[in-house]
Every structure is written in structure tokens, then in C-alpha cells.
Coordinates of C-alpha atoms and ligand atoms in Angstrom, one line a residue:
X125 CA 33.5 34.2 89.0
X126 CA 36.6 32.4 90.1
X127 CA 40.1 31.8 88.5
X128 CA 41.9 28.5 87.3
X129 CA 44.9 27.2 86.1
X130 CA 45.8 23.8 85.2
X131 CA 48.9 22.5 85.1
X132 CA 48.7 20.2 81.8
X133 CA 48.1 23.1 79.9
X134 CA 51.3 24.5 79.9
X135 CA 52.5 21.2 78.7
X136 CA 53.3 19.7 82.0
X137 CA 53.0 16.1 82.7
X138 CA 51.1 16.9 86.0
X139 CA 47.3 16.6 87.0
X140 CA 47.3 19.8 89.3
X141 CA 44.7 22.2 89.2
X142 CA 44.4 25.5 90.7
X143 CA 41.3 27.4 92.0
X144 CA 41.1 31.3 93.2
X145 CA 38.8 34.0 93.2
X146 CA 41.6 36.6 92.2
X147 CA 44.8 36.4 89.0
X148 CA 47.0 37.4 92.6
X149 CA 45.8 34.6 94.4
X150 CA 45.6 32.2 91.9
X151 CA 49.7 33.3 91.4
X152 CA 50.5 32.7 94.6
X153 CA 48.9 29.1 94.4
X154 CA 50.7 28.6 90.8
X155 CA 54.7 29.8 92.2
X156 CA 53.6 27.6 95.3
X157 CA 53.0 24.3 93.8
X158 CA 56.0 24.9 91.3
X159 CA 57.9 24.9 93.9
X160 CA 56.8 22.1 96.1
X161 CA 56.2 20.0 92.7
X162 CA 58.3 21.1 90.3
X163 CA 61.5 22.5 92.1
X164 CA 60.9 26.0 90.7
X165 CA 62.5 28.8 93.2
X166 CA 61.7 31.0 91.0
X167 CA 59.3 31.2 87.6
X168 CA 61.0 32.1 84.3
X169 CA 59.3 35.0 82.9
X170 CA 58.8 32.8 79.8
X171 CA 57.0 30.5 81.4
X172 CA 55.0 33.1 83.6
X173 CA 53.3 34.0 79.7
X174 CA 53.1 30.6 79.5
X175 CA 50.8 30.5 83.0
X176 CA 48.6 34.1 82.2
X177 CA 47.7 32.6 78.9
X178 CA 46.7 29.6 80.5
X179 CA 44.5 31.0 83.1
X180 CA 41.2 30.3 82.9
X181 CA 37.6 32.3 84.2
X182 CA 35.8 29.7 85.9
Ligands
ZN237 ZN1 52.4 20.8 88.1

């Protein structure tokens, strides 16, 4: 069983998804696309509860 996060459900306008087999992995893809989508250099530790609760067993 796998990990997800999606992006709309931490109240973001944005239709990206993220898949991973590991919470780490699945992080990494997360702080990744804030940045490339978002212009996030770094992720708020607010928002980061915001992203645990969000994430998803898939
Ligand atoms: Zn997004």
C-alpha cells in the first residue's frame, strides 16, 4: 500500500496529485512541487500539519 497527497485538499486551487510508496518519499514529491508550483522554498510548519493530515493510504 502506497501514499497520496492531493493538493486540493489543503485548500489549494491546484489539480496535483502525489503518489509514493513511503510518508518520506511522498515529502519529497510534496516540498518539490511547492516549489516548482507554488514558489514555496521552504514549507511553513503550519502548513506541513496541514500536508500529514492530508495524506492519504492508497
Ligand atoms: Zn499544488
Amino acid at each position: 500500500m502506497g501514499k497520496k497527497f492531493l493538493c486540493k485538499d489543503i485548500g489549494m486551487d491546484c489539480p496535483f496529485e502525489a503518489h509514493a510508496d513511503t510518508e518520506d518519499e511522498l515529502m519529497q514529491k510534496i516540498a518539490e512541487h511547492g516549489q516548482t508550483a507554488h514558489g514555496m522554498t521552504e514549507i511553513p510548519a503550519d502548513l506541513m500539519e496541514k500536508i500529514k493530515q492530508a495524506i492519504k493510504d492508497e
